[in-house]
Each structure stands twice: as structure tokens, then as C-alpha cells.
Amino acid sequence: MYISERKVEEDVNTCNGCLLLPDPDGFTKMLHTILGRSRRVATVAERVVDASDDALYRNGLMAYVHQLKKGNNETKINALKNEGF
């Protein structure tokens, strides 16, 4: 999961670069990549939660997973409004 988180971070940095250099195609591609990777991170985290016996850990991790999913949905909605994603 750490590797996926790092990749998402790298993709966000690349997206920022695409915004600085007017590259809408590169930005759209990287946005798709970020959303896909973050979905995978959420899926892996949910599997970890399912396998854990510690209720406090499960609840805490699920709070982060819900935040991530909400952020993904909001990003998709905004992209559809602004870019024709």
C-alpha cells in the first residue's frame, strides 16, 4: 500500500506540473491515473480492514477510506463540469 500511496503522490506532482505548463491532455491523463490508483489504495485498505480484529484500527482506517472515496467522487464531478472528463 505504501508504494501505491507514493505513486499517487508522484502523479499529483505531475498533475501540478501539467497545470503549470499548459498541458490539458497531460493533466487529464494524470487525473485518470490518480483516480485509478487511489481507488486501488481504497480497495486494499478495505481488505486490510476486513482482515483486522482490532475495532479501533478498523474504524480509523475506514474513516480514511471514506474520505478518499469522497474526494475521488468530488474530483470526478468537478472534472466532468469543467473539462468534459
mmCIF file of N, CA and C in Angstrom:
data_model
loop_
_atom_site.group_PDB
_atom_site.id
_atom_site.type_symbol
_atom_site.label_atom_id
_atom_site.label_comp_id
_atom_site.label_asym_id
_atom_site.label_seq_id
_atom_site.Cartn_x
_atom_site.Cartn_y
_atom_site.Cartn_z
ATOM 1 N N MET A 1 0.829 -1.176 0.000
ATOM 2 C CA MET A 1 0.000 0.000 0.000
ATOM 3 C C MET A 1 0.883 1.253 0.000
ATOM 4 N N TYR A 2 2.010 1.205 0.655
ATOM 5 C CA TYR A 2 2.921 2.339 0.710
ATOM 6 C C TYR A 2 3.363 2.744 -0.696
ATOM 7 N N ILE A 3 3.643 1.747 -1.534
ATOM 8 C CA ILE A 3 4.083 2.027 -2.904
ATOM 9 C C ILE A 3 2.977 2.732 -3.673
ATOM 10 N N SER A 4 1.736 2.276 -3.525
ATOM 11 C CA SER A 4 0.613 2.918 -4.211
ATOM 12 C C SER A 4 0.439 4.357 -3.742
ATOM 13 N N GLU A 5 0.589 4.584 -2.439
ATOM 14 C CA GLU A 5 0.476 5.947 -1.920
ATOM 15 C C GLU A 5 1.555 6.835 -2.521
ATOM 16 N N ARG A 6 2.757 6.325 -2.628
ATOM 17 C CA ARG A 6 3.861 7.081 -3.222
ATOM 18 C C ARG A 6 3.574 7.409 -4.685
ATOM 19 N N LYS A 7 3.035 6.431 -5.403
ATOM 20 C CA LYS A 7 2.714 6.642 -6.817
ATOM 21 C C LYS A 7 1.641 7.717 -6.967
ATOM 22 N N VAL A 8 0.639 7.706 -6.100
ATOM 23 C CA VAL A 8 -0.406 8.732 -6.144
ATOM 24 C C VAL A 8 0.236 10.099 -5.911
ATOM 25 N N GLU A 9 1.135 10.165 -4.938
ATOM 26 C CA GLU A 9 1.822 11.431 -4.650
ATOM 27 C C GLU A 9 2.619 11.905 -5.877
ATOM 28 N N GLU A 10 3.320 10.999 -6.537
ATOM 29 C CA GLU A 10 4.071 11.349 -7.745
ATOM 30 C C GLU A 10 3.124 11.841 -8.836
ATOM 31 N N ASP A 11 1.986 11.167 -8.984
ATOM 32 C CA ASP A 11 1.012 11.563 -10.001
ATOM 33 C C ASP A 11 0.445 12.954 -9.720
ATOM 34 N N VAL A 12 0.201 13.260 -8.453
ATOM 35 C CA VAL A 12 -0.289 14.593 -8.089
ATOM 36 C C VAL A 12 0.753 15.643 -8.470
ATOM 37 N N ASN A 13 2.008 15.362 -8.203
ATOM 38 C CA ASN A 13 3.072 16.298 -8.581
ATOM 39 C C ASN A 13 3.135 16.487 -10.096
ATOM 40 N N THR A 14 2.952 15.416 -10.845
ATOM 41 C CA THR A 14 2.943 15.505 -12.309
ATOM 42 C C THR A 14 1.751 16.327 -12.777
ATOM 43 N N CYS A 15 0.593 16.137 -12.135
ATOM 44 C CA CYS A 15 -0.600 16.930 -12.463
ATOM 45 C C CYS A 15 -0.323 18.410 -12.253
ATOM 46 N N ASN A 16 0.312 18.728 -11.139
ATOM 47 C CA ASN A 16 0.649 20.124 -10.866
ATOM 48 C C ASN A 16 1.559 20.683 -11.953
ATOM 49 N N GLY A 17 2.499 19.874 -12.407
ATOM 50 C CA GLY A 17 3.372 20.291 -13.495
ATOM 51 C C GLY A 17 2.603 20.534 -14.784
ATOM 52 N N CYS A 18 1.622 19.692 -15.061
ATOM 53 C CA CYS A 18 0.794 19.859 -16.266
ATOM 54 C C CYS A 18 -0.027 21.142 -16.199
ATOM 55 N N LEU A 19 -0.388 21.540 -14.990
ATOM 56 C CA LEU A 19 -1.135 22.790 -14.840
ATOM 57 C C LEU A 19 -0.217 23.996 -15.057
ATOM 58 N N LEU A 20 1.034 23.888 -14.615
ATOM 59 C CA LEU A 20 1.973 24.991 -14.792
ATOM 60 C C LEU A 20 2.367 25.168 -16.253
ATOM 61 N N LEU A 21 2.549 24.051 -16.947
ATOM 62 C CA LEU A 21 2.804 24.079 -18.387
ATOM 63 C C LEU A 21 1.464 23.759 -19.034
ATOM 64 N N PRO A 22 0.871 24.669 -19.730
ATOM 65 C CA PRO A 22 -0.482 24.424 -20.246
ATOM 66 C C PRO A 22 -0.561 23.116 -21.058
ATOM 67 N N ASP A 23 -0.843 22.031 -20.374
ATOM 68 C CA ASP A 23 -0.915 20.705 -20.999
ATOM 69 C C ASP A 23 -2.204 20.018 -20.558
ATOM 70 N N PRO A 24 -3.345 20.395 -21.141
ATOM 71 C CA PRO A 24 -4.615 19.815 -20.697
ATOM 72 C C PRO A 24 -4.703 18.306 -20.933
ATOM 73 N N ASP A 25 -4.098 17.813 -22.013
ATOM 74 C CA ASP A 25 -4.145 16.372 -22.269
ATOM 75 C C ASP A 25 -3.346 15.609 -21.224
ATOM 76 N N GLY A 26 -2.175 16.131 -20.880
ATOM 77 C CA GLY A 26 -1.358 15.501 -19.851
ATOM 78 C C GLY A 26 -2.045 15.537 -18.505
ATOM 79 N N PHE A 27 -2.704 16.658 -18.213
ATOM 80 C CA PHE A 27 -3.427 16.784 -16.946
ATOM 81 C C PHE A 27 -4.562 15.765 -16.866
ATOM 82 N N THR A 28 -5.340 15.641 -17.932
ATOM 83 C CA THR A 28 -6.457 14.695 -17.949
ATOM 84 C C THR A 28 -5.959 13.265 -17.776
ATOM 85 N N LYS A 29 -4.872 12.930 -18.458
ATOM 86 C CA LYS A 29 -4.301 11.589 -18.341
ATOM 87 C C LYS A 29 -3.858 11.314 -16.904
ATOM 88 N N MET A 30 -3.172 12.273 -16.305
ATOM 89 C CA MET A 30 -2.691 12.079 -14.942
ATOM 90 C C MET A 30 -3.848 12.036 -13.947
ATOM 91 N N LEU A 31 -4.893 12.810 -14.198
ATOM 92 C CA LEU A 31 -6.048 12.775 -13.313
ATOM 93 C C LEU A 31 -6.698 11.395 -13.337
ATOM 94 N N HIS A 32 -6.828 10.811 -14.517
ATOM 95 C CA HIS A 32 -7.348 9.441 -14.623
ATOM 96 C C HIS A 32 -6.457 8.472 -13.841
ATOM 97 N N THR A 33 -5.153 8.649 -13.974
ATOM 98 C CA THR A 33 -4.204 7.776 -13.283
ATOM 99 C C THR A 33 -4.351 7.899 -11.771
ATOM 100 N N ILE A 34 -4.449 9.139 -11.280
ATOM 101 C CA ILE A 34 -4.600 9.363 -9.838
ATOM 102 C C ILE A 34 -5.872 8.711 -9.320
ATOM 103 N N LEU A 35 -6.964 8.911 -10.027
ATOM 104 C CA LEU A 35 -8.234 8.332 -9.577
ATOM 105 C C LEU A 35 -8.177 6.807 -9.567
ATOM 106 N N GLY A 36 -7.555 6.223 -10.571
ATOM 107 C CA GLY A 36 -7.430 4.765 -10.616
ATOM 108 C C GLY A 36 -6.567 4.220 -9.486
ATOM 109 N N ARG A 37 -5.453 4.871 -9.254
ATOM 110 C CA ARG A 37 -4.573 4.402 -8.176
ATOM 111 C C ARG A 37 -5.208 4.593 -6.810
ATOM 112 N N SER A 38 -5.882 5.716 -6.625
ATOM 113 C CA SER A 38 -6.493 5.946 -5.318
ATOM 114 C C SER A 38 -7.643 4.970 -5.075
ATOM 115 N N ARG A 39 -8.324 4.558 -6.135
ATOM 116 C CA ARG A 39 -9.345 3.507 -5.987
ATOM 117 C C ARG A 39 -8.706 2.208 -5.527
ATOM 118 N N ARG A 40 -7.547 1.892 -6.089
ATOM 119 C CA ARG A 40 -6.840 0.673 -5.675
ATOM 120 C C ARG A 40 -6.385 0.761 -4.227
ATOM 121 N N VAL A 41 -5.900 1.925 -3.815
ATOM 122 C CA VAL A 41 -5.493 2.105 -2.422
ATOM 123 C C VAL A 41 -6.687 1.873 -1.503
ATOM 124 N N ALA A 42 -7.846 2.419 -1.864
ATOM 125 C CA ALA A 42 -9.059 2.238 -1.052
ATOM 126 C C ALA A 42 -9.456 0.764 -0.993
ATOM 127 N N THR A 43 -9.360 0.059 -2.109
ATOM 128 C CA THR A 43 -9.717 -1.356 -2.146
ATOM 129 C C THR A 43 -8.798 -2.177 -1.246
ATOM 130 N N VAL A 44 -7.501 -1.907 -1.323
ATOM 131 C CA VAL A 44 -6.551 -2.632 -0.474
ATOM 132 C C VAL A 44 -6.817 -2.322 0.989
ATOM 133 N N ALA A 45 -7.061 -1.063 1.297
ATOM 134 C CA ALA A 45 -7.340 -0.680 2.690
ATOM 135 C C ALA A 45 -8.600 -1.373 3.203
ATOM 136 N N GLU A 46 -9.615 -1.489 2.362
ATOM 137 C CA GLU A 46 -10.835 -2.188 2.779
ATOM 138 C C GLU A 46 -10.549 -3.657 3.073
ATOM 139 N N ARG A 47 -9.674 -4.276 2.302
ATOM 140 C CA ARG A 47 -9.307 -5.677 2.559
ATOM 141 C C ARG A 47 -8.562 -5.811 3.887
ATOM 142 N N VAL A 48 -7.706 -4.827 4.170
ATOM 143 C CA VAL A 48 -6.982 -4.825 5.447
ATOM 144 C C VAL A 48 -7.980 -4.699 6.592
ATOM 145 N N VAL A 49 -8.955 -3.826 6.430
ATOM 146 C CA VAL A 49 -9.991 -3.642 7.453
ATOM 147 C C VAL A 49 -10.754 -4.944 7.672
ATOM 148 N N ASP A 50 -11.131 -5.601 6.595
ATOM 149 C CA ASP A 50 -11.881 -6.855 6.697
ATOM 150 C C ASP A 50 -11.093 -7.931 7.441
ATOM 151 N N ALA A 51 -9.775 -7.898 7.322
ATOM 152 C CA ALA A 51 -8.949 -8.931 7.941
ATOM 153 C C ALA A 51 -8.535 -8.595 9.375
ATOM 154 N N SER A 52 -8.812 -7.376 9.815
ATOM 155 C CA SER A 52 -8.358 -6.946 11.137
ATOM 156 C C SER A 52 -9.384 -7.273 12.220
ATOM 157 N N ASP A 53 -8.889 -7.623 13.392
ATOM 158 C CA ASP A 53 -9.751 -7.888 14.538
ATOM 159 C C ASP A 53 -9.850 -6.682 15.469
ATOM 160 N N ASP A 54 -9.013 -5.691 15.258
ATOM 161 C CA ASP A 54 -8.963 -4.516 16.118
ATOM 162 C C ASP A 54 -10.003 -3.490 15.652
ATOM 163 N N ALA A 55 -11.069 -3.325 16.424
ATOM 164 C CA ALA A 55 -12.174 -2.436 16.037
ATOM 165 C C ALA A 55 -11.725 -0.984 15.904
ATOM 166 N N LEU A 56 -10.871 -0.530 16.797
ATOM 167 C CA LEU A 56 -10.398 0.848 16.753
ATOM 168 C C LEU A 56 -9.614 1.108 15.464
ATOM 169 N N TYR A 57 -8.739 0.175 15.119
ATOM 170 C CA TYR A 57 -7.956 0.282 13.887
ATOM 171 C C TYR A 57 -8.875 0.265 12.663
ATOM 172 N N ARG A 58 -9.819 -0.673 12.651
ATOM 173 C CA ARG A 58 -10.755 -0.780 11.520
ATOM 174 C C ARG A 58 -11.540 0.515 11.330
ATOM 175 N N ASN A 59 -12.081 1.041 12.425
ATOM 176 C CA ASN A 59 -12.885 2.259 12.321
ATOM 177 C C ASN A 59 -12.047 3.447 11.853
ATOM 178 N N GLY A 60 -10.836 3.553 12.368
ATOM 179 C CA GLY A 60 -9.964 4.644 11.955
ATOM 180 C C GLY A 60 -9.591 4.560 10.487
ATOM 181 N N LEU A 61 -9.220 3.369 10.049
ATOM 182 C CA LEU A 61 -8.839 3.188 8.653
ATOM 183 C C LEU A 61 -10.032 3.411 7.730
ATOM 184 N N MET A 62 -11.199 2.938 8.132
ATOM 185 C CA MET A 62 -12.391 3.137 7.289
ATOM 186 C C MET A 62 -12.747 4.616 7.173
ATOM 187 N N ALA A 63 -12.478 5.394 8.205
ATOM 188 C CA ALA A 63 -12.722 6.840 8.109
ATOM 189 C C ALA A 63 -11.867 7.434 6.988
ATOM 190 N N TYR A 64 -10.599 7.001 6.895
ATOM 191 C CA TYR A 64 -9.724 7.478 5.828
ATOM 192 C C TYR A 64 -10.186 6.974 4.459
ATOM 193 N N VAL A 65 -10.637 5.748 4.398
ATOM 194 C CA VAL A 65 -11.124 5.193 3.132
ATOM 195 C C VAL A 65 -12.343 5.982 2.655
ATOM 196 N N HIS A 66 -13.251 6.298 3.548
ATOM 197 C CA HIS A 66 -14.434 7.079 3.172
ATOM 198 C C HIS A 66 -14.033 8.471 2.683
ATOM 199 N N GLN A 67 -13.049 9.069 3.344
ATOM 200 C CA GLN A 67 -12.548 10.373 2.914
ATOM 201 C C GLN A 67 -11.962 10.292 1.512
ATOM 202 N N LEU A 68 -11.184 9.259 1.260
ATOM 203 C CA LEU A 68 -10.567 9.074 -0.046
ATOM 204 C C LEU A 68 -11.624 8.893 -1.129
ATOM 205 N N LYS A 69 -12.612 8.061 -0.856
ATOM 206 C CA LYS A 69 -13.671 7.824 -1.835
ATOM 207 C C LYS A 69 -14.484 9.093 -2.096
ATOM 208 N N LYS A 70 -14.752 9.842 -1.048
ATOM 209 C CA LYS A 70 -15.492 11.093 -1.200
ATOM 210 C C LYS A 70 -14.688 12.069 -2.057
ATOM 211 N N GLY A 71 -13.394 12.154 -1.798
ATOM 212 C CA GLY A 71 -12.534 13.021 -2.601
ATOM 213 C C GLY A 71 -12.500 12.608 -4.064
ATOM 214 N N ASN A 72 -12.460 11.307 -4.315
ATOM 215 C CA ASN A 72 -12.488 10.810 -5.693
ATOM 216 C C ASN A 72 -13.785 11.214 -6.383
ATOM 217 N N ASN A 73 -14.905 11.016 -5.701
ATOM 218 C CA ASN A 73 -16.200 11.359 -6.297
ATOM 219 C C ASN A 73 -16.311 12.848 -6.581
ATOM 220 N N GLU A 74 -15.874 13.675 -5.636
ATOM 221 C CA GLU A 74 -15.927 15.123 -5.836
ATOM 222 C C GLU A 74 -15.022 15.553 -6.988
ATOM 223 N N THR A 75 -13.860 14.927 -7.092
ATOM 224 C CA THR A 75 -12.944 15.248 -8.181
ATOM 225 C C THR A 75 -13.556 14.888 -9.525
ATOM 226 N N LYS A 76 -14.169 13.712 -9.601
ATOM 227 C CA LYS A 76 -14.821 13.300 -10.854
ATOM 228 C C LYS A 76 -15.926 14.262 -11.241
ATOM 229 N N ILE A 77 -16.763 14.639 -10.280
ATOM 230 C CA ILE A 77 -17.881 15.544 -10.551
ATOM 231 C C ILE A 77 -17.365 16.885 -11.061
ATOM 232 N N ASN A 78 -16.361 17.435 -10.393
ATOM 233 C CA ASN A 78 -15.800 18.714 -10.823
ATOM 234 C C ASN A 78 -15.125 18.614 -12.179
ATOM 235 N N ALA A 79 -14.457 17.507 -12.419
ATOM 236 C CA ALA A 79 -13.798 17.328 -13.726
ATOM 237 C C ALA A 79 -14.834 17.250 -14.835
ATOM 238 N N LEU A 80 -15.936 16.562 -14.572
ATOM 239 C CA LEU A 80 -16.998 16.463 -15.576
ATOM 240 C C LEU A 80 -17.595 17.838 -15.875
ATOM 241 N N LYS A 81 -17.743 18.657 -14.859
ATOM 242 C CA LYS A 81 -18.298 20.001 -15.050
ATOM 243 C C LYS A 81 -17.343 20.897 -15.840
ATOM 244 N N ASN A 82 -16.046 20.768 -15.554
ATOM 245 C CA ASN A 82 -15.078 21.721 -16.084
ATOM 246 C C ASN A 82 -14.338 21.273 -17.327
ATOM 247 N N GLU A 83 -14.141 19.997 -17.484
ATOM 248 C CA GLU A 83 -13.267 19.533 -18.558
ATOM 249 C C GLU A 83 -13.939 18.592 -19.545
ATOM 250 N N GLY A 84 -15.116 18.140 -19.271
ATOM 251 C CA GLY A 84 -15.697 17.123 -20.129
ATOM 252 C C GLY A 84 -15.024 15.790 -19.945
ATOM 253 N N PHE A 85 -14.525 15.529 -18.755
ATOM 254 C CA PHE A 85 -13.838 14.306 -18.326
ATOM 255 C C PHE A 85 -14.543 13.144 -18.878
#
